[in-house]
Amino acid sequence: MARVAGIKDVARQAGVSVGTVSNVINRPEAVLPETRARVLAAIEDLGYVRSESARQLRAGRSRIMALLVLDMGNPFFVDVARGAERAARQAGLGVMVCNSGQSPAEEAEYLGLFAEQRVCGVLVTPADATGHNLESFSRHRIPYVLVDRVASGTGTCAVSVDDVRGGALAVGHLISAGHRSVAYVSGPGDLHQIRDRRTGALSALAEAGLEPEALVEIPSDRLDVAAGRDAGARLLGLVPRPTAVFCANDLLALGVLQALYAAGVRVPQDIAIVGYDDIEFAAAAAVPLTSVRQPAVVMGRMAAELLLEEADDDGHHEHRSVVLQPELVVRASSSTPR
């Protein structure tokens, strides 16, 4: 394998000092035009690419923004990443996307890596409910912004969605269609979104004069399609069986839909379904899925913009917690009145 050309090779071929090559790269206006042209020709001829890592060590900060999410297999987080990447690119930065897999241990490892790489900042959806990982990370004085999380205090910026409102929209819609017994397919209990969506569902029941028992929870330790199929099988075994189901995200809802379809249960005639997130696949399902839409791209963009503000802090940055509003998108999976 051929040796990669370095800055000394460029200097040697151009007949100049290493400092002159560095000036051509970083301060071209400080170099005579004929010298600059000679150095640029040598760079092109040798295929030289400057060492960004070395530059970062000298500057003390990289041009990379890190994004750490719970599950990159979930299209919701892909949309969050898209929004963050757009804002970062406009600022001349790149985005390093990592997946914690909902594991606090993996989250801690990635945060350590970000500190080693001296990233300019981190967007994070925490996996560690205790906050210990972020407390340890904050010692490195690298700014971070919480994504899809409500900040517990005033020490950091956060961008989230009003999940209580989202849960109320979902179950309120089912109640208005005539349903009086609703299953809630939830997810890991340590995720505040899951609890908030349940709180919203219960508030919709209370507003309609229904007892909390009208919401039958079917717990799940994951938020994927396979977990949804398992929840769907448990739903089919309930006696009496709820006439509607609200799922904590669309992947669960798609799994429930698959289980019902395989059992010959009609949607929405026998059981109505509402999901959450409104991922792209929701509208493309065999029975298009009613869902509570989260503005994921906007969430990612706003979080990145808050991070950029803090990274450029001149001593006047004020932490902000932005709460976005969800929107109910009604499709065929819940559209038939009872």
XYZ file of C-alpha atoms in Angstrom:
338
model
C 0.000 0.000 0.000
C 1.353 3.411 -0.967
C 2.329 5.749 1.847
C -0.071 8.633 2.478
C 1.512 11.966 1.623
C 2.108 14.302 4.543
C 2.599 18.028 4.893
C 6.411 17.589 4.843
C 6.148 15.871 1.437
C 4.173 18.819 0.075
C 6.743 21.264 1.449
C 9.616 19.281 -0.058
C 8.038 19.078 -3.517
C 7.037 22.755 -3.541
C 10.431 23.871 -2.201
C 8.953 25.745 0.749
C 8.771 25.363 4.519
C 6.115 23.367 6.371
C 4.904 26.667 7.824
C 4.306 28.049 4.335
C 2.215 24.990 3.409
C 0.207 25.467 6.601
C -0.383 29.114 5.701
C -1.568 28.170 2.201
C -4.112 25.820 3.776
C -5.253 28.021 6.660
C -4.313 31.626 5.716
C -3.846 31.728 1.925
C -3.991 35.524 1.849
C -0.688 35.576 3.770
C 1.227 33.799 0.963
C 2.477 35.288 -2.329
C 0.292 34.174 -5.278
C 3.137 32.375 -7.126
C 4.173 30.505 -3.969
C 0.576 29.640 -3.207
C 0.095 28.266 -6.718
C 3.226 26.100 -6.385
C 2.041 24.656 -3.058
C -1.476 23.978 -4.362
C -0.017 22.183 -7.382
C 2.063 19.979 -5.061
C -1.017 19.244 -2.908
C -2.985 18.168 -5.974
C -0.142 16.146 -7.407
C 0.504 14.254 -4.163
C -3.167 13.900 -3.201
C -2.460 15.409 0.203
C -5.352 15.640 2.685
C -4.679 17.542 5.897
C -4.959 15.690 9.175
C -8.179 16.906 10.705
C -7.481 15.071 13.946
C -4.186 16.904 14.383
C -5.857 20.218 13.685
C -8.521 19.394 16.251
C -5.919 18.679 18.915
C -4.341 22.068 18.314
C -7.666 23.892 18.289
C -9.049 22.022 21.305
C -12.368 21.349 19.589
C -13.460 19.392 16.519
C -15.879 20.301 13.747
C -18.025 17.298 14.607
C -21.340 17.327 16.439
C -22.325 14.009 18.051
C -25.862 12.607 18.101
C -26.592 9.718 20.465
C -30.052 8.144 20.128
C -31.842 5.161 21.612
C -32.489 3.183 18.435
C -31.398 4.050 14.897
C -33.649 1.210 13.722
C -36.576 3.484 14.572
C -37.360 5.846 11.656
C -38.314 8.527 14.178
C -34.668 8.911 15.195
C -33.592 8.850 11.555
C -35.772 11.930 11.034
C -34.286 13.572 14.139
C -30.831 12.950 12.654
C -31.890 14.498 9.348
C -32.959 17.690 11.081
C -29.766 17.884 13.131
C -27.595 17.223 10.080
C -29.191 20.066 8.131
C -28.498 22.594 10.883
C -24.963 21.300 11.410
C -24.124 21.390 7.713
C -25.256 25.016 7.462
C -22.772 25.771 10.244
C -19.976 23.909 8.463
C -20.055 20.938 10.838
C -20.472 17.215 10.414
C -22.609 14.889 12.542
C -21.469 11.609 14.088
C -24.554 9.469 14.787
C -24.346 6.699 17.409
C -26.865 4.252 18.816
C -27.034 3.404 22.534
C -29.531 0.592 22.012
C -31.315 1.841 25.167
C -28.275 0.623 27.140
C -26.883 2.931 29.872
C -23.556 1.088 29.636
C -23.218 1.719 25.890
C -24.330 5.304 26.414
C -21.491 5.798 28.924
C -18.970 4.351 26.465
C -20.096 6.648 23.676
C -20.026 9.721 25.907
C -16.463 8.805 26.829
C -15.601 8.513 23.134
C -17.115 11.930 22.434
C -14.964 13.440 25.169
C -11.833 11.796 23.724
C -12.669 13.102 20.248
C -13.318 16.591 21.619
C -16.573 16.970 19.726
C -18.007 20.469 19.651
C -21.187 19.280 21.353
C -23.596 16.393 21.844
C -27.282 15.879 21.113
C -28.494 13.019 23.289
C -31.644 11.069 24.022
C -30.588 9.585 27.377
C -30.773 5.854 28.028
C -29.744 6.250 31.665
C -32.809 7.389 33.595
C -30.683 8.334 36.624
C -28.784 10.997 34.692
C -25.476 9.713 36.115
C -23.849 9.343 32.678
C -24.546 12.945 31.731
C -23.416 14.195 35.128
C -20.058 12.502 34.538
C -19.862 13.788 30.974
C -20.529 17.396 32.032
C -17.110 17.505 33.717
C -15.540 17.738 30.250
C -17.305 21.081 29.678
C -18.635 19.923 26.319
C -22.129 21.335 25.749
C -25.008 18.954 25.249
C -28.717 19.241 24.483
C -31.405 16.738 25.442
C -33.504 15.500 22.516
C -36.998 14.078 23.018
C -36.557 14.652 26.748
C -37.755 17.299 29.176
C -34.926 18.914 31.132
C -35.235 18.201 34.856
C -33.642 21.530 35.798
C -32.200 24.660 34.220
C -28.689 23.326 33.634
C -29.150 22.264 30.026
C -31.174 22.928 26.889
C -33.816 20.440 25.755
C -36.237 19.922 22.891
C -39.204 17.627 23.445
C -42.825 17.023 22.481
C -45.859 17.357 24.747
C -46.463 13.628 25.109
C -49.274 14.086 27.620
C -51.109 16.032 24.946
C -50.221 13.353 22.388
C -51.671 10.551 24.505
C -54.827 12.565 25.059
C -55.207 13.177 21.321
C -54.884 9.464 20.549
C -57.351 8.154 23.115
C -59.698 11.116 22.766
C -59.987 10.256 19.066
C -60.826 6.626 19.890
C -63.427 7.678 22.454
C -65.060 10.020 19.936
C -65.342 7.030 17.558
C -67.389 5.173 20.194
C -64.747 3.039 21.920
C -65.132 2.547 25.669
C -62.313 0.068 26.302
C -58.815 0.847 25.021
C -55.621 -1.190 25.295
C -52.365 0.721 25.752
C -49.335 -1.108 24.342
C -46.560 0.601 26.269
C -42.784 0.361 26.318
C -39.970 0.456 28.890
C -41.393 1.999 32.050
C -38.285 4.092 32.739
C -38.907 6.193 29.609
C -40.804 9.306 30.564
C -42.456 9.468 27.140
C -44.185 6.161 27.832
C -45.463 7.409 31.177
C -46.543 10.776 29.745
C -48.497 9.178 26.902
C -50.279 6.963 29.426
C -51.055 10.029 31.558
C -52.573 11.715 28.514
C -54.625 8.629 27.697
C -56.021 8.520 31.231
C -56.874 12.226 31.108
C -58.899 11.660 27.915
C -60.805 8.844 29.617
C -61.504 11.016 32.659
C -62.719 13.878 30.481
C -65.180 11.464 28.847
C -66.415 10.265 32.238
C -64.773 6.847 31.957
C -62.942 5.028 34.729
C -59.144 4.441 34.584
C -59.878 0.716 34.242
C -61.096 1.442 30.713
C -57.403 1.638 29.781
C -55.894 -1.863 29.738
C -52.098 -1.706 29.691
C -50.126 -4.306 27.754
C -46.499 -3.691 28.765
C -43.480 -4.269 26.553
C -39.775 -3.966 27.262
C -38.999 -2.934 23.677
C -40.377 -0.516 21.099
C -40.045 -2.533 17.891
C -42.270 -4.474 15.489
C -41.513 -7.854 17.068
C -42.616 -6.539 20.463
C -45.771 -5.252 18.793
C -46.569 -8.694 17.379
C -46.147 -10.182 20.843
C -48.414 -7.511 22.336
C -50.965 -8.181 19.588
C -51.057 -11.862 20.539
C -51.667 -10.920 24.180
C -54.366 -8.463 23.111
C -56.197 -11.254 21.270
C -56.216 -13.308 24.459
C -57.904 -10.665 26.611
C -61.442 -11.338 27.850
C -63.289 -9.090 27.390
C -61.235 -7.787 24.499
C -60.799 -4.004 24.103
C -62.224 -2.621 20.889
C -59.291 -0.267 20.297
C -55.561 -0.119 20.964
C -53.223 2.833 21.399
C -49.541 2.004 20.896
C -46.641 3.965 22.354
C -45.006 4.164 18.921
C -45.680 3.229 15.312
C -43.346 0.230 15.256
C -45.391 -1.368 18.046
C -48.586 -0.462 16.192
C -47.355 -2.064 12.970
C -46.527 -5.245 14.909
C -49.983 -5.285 16.493
C -51.505 -4.798 13.036
C -49.551 -7.795 11.730
C -50.744 -9.985 14.624
C -54.374 -8.983 14.125
C -54.182 -9.501 10.374
C -52.683 -12.978 10.834
C -55.532 -13.890 13.215
C -58.216 -12.698 10.786
C -59.218 -9.749 12.993
C -60.440 -6.806 10.944
C -58.961 -3.348 11.428
C -60.704 -1.063 12.230
C -64.049 -2.918 12.171
C -63.128 -5.303 15.024
C -60.244 -3.417 16.626
C -59.099 0.133 15.867
C -55.412 1.068 16.128
C -53.619 4.361 16.799
C -49.833 4.659 16.805
C -47.385 7.398 17.737
C -44.621 9.216 15.789
C -46.177 9.098 12.283
C -43.136 7.529 10.663
C -43.127 7.147 6.882
C -44.203 3.494 7.074
C -47.408 4.421 8.951
C -49.158 5.702 5.847
C -47.844 2.783 3.757
C -49.145 -0.011 6.028
C -51.649 -2.590 4.716
C -54.231 -0.601 6.663
C -52.895 2.972 6.754
C -52.144 3.783 10.354
C -53.669 6.618 12.354
C -50.834 8.156 14.334
C -49.847 11.044 16.562
C -47.268 12.960 14.560
C -44.115 14.202 16.240
C -42.196 16.929 14.370
C -39.007 14.837 14.446
C -37.051 16.749 11.790
C -37.904 20.059 13.461
C -36.889 18.593 16.821
C -33.476 17.597 15.500
C -32.915 20.940 13.793
C -33.911 23.008 16.826
C -31.769 20.894 19.157
C -28.752 21.380 16.885
C -29.372 25.119 16.715
C -29.515 25.344 20.522
C -26.275 23.380 20.717
C -24.582 25.678 18.209
C -25.677 28.701 20.229
C -24.155 27.244 23.381
C -20.966 26.132 21.606
C -20.485 29.740 20.450
C -21.332 31.007 23.922
C -19.999 34.448 24.694
C -21.035 34.175 28.315
C -24.659 35.160 27.734
C -26.187 31.830 26.685
C -29.403 30.984 28.517
C -30.560 27.368 28.613
C -33.992 26.836 27.114
C -36.472 23.981 27.166
C -38.565 23.870 23.990
C -41.768 21.803 23.997
C -43.269 21.124 20.576
C -46.897 20.180 19.976
C -48.008 16.847 18.473
C -50.675 16.437 15.796
C -53.191 13.623 15.246
C -53.173 12.222 11.696
C -56.304 10.138 11.102
C -56.152 7.253 8.620
C -58.053 4.042 7.932
C -56.899 2.065 11.005
C -59.305 3.992 13.249
C -61.737 5.682 10.902
C -64.828 3.471 11.213
C -67.258 4.756 13.883
C -68.773 2.154 16.191
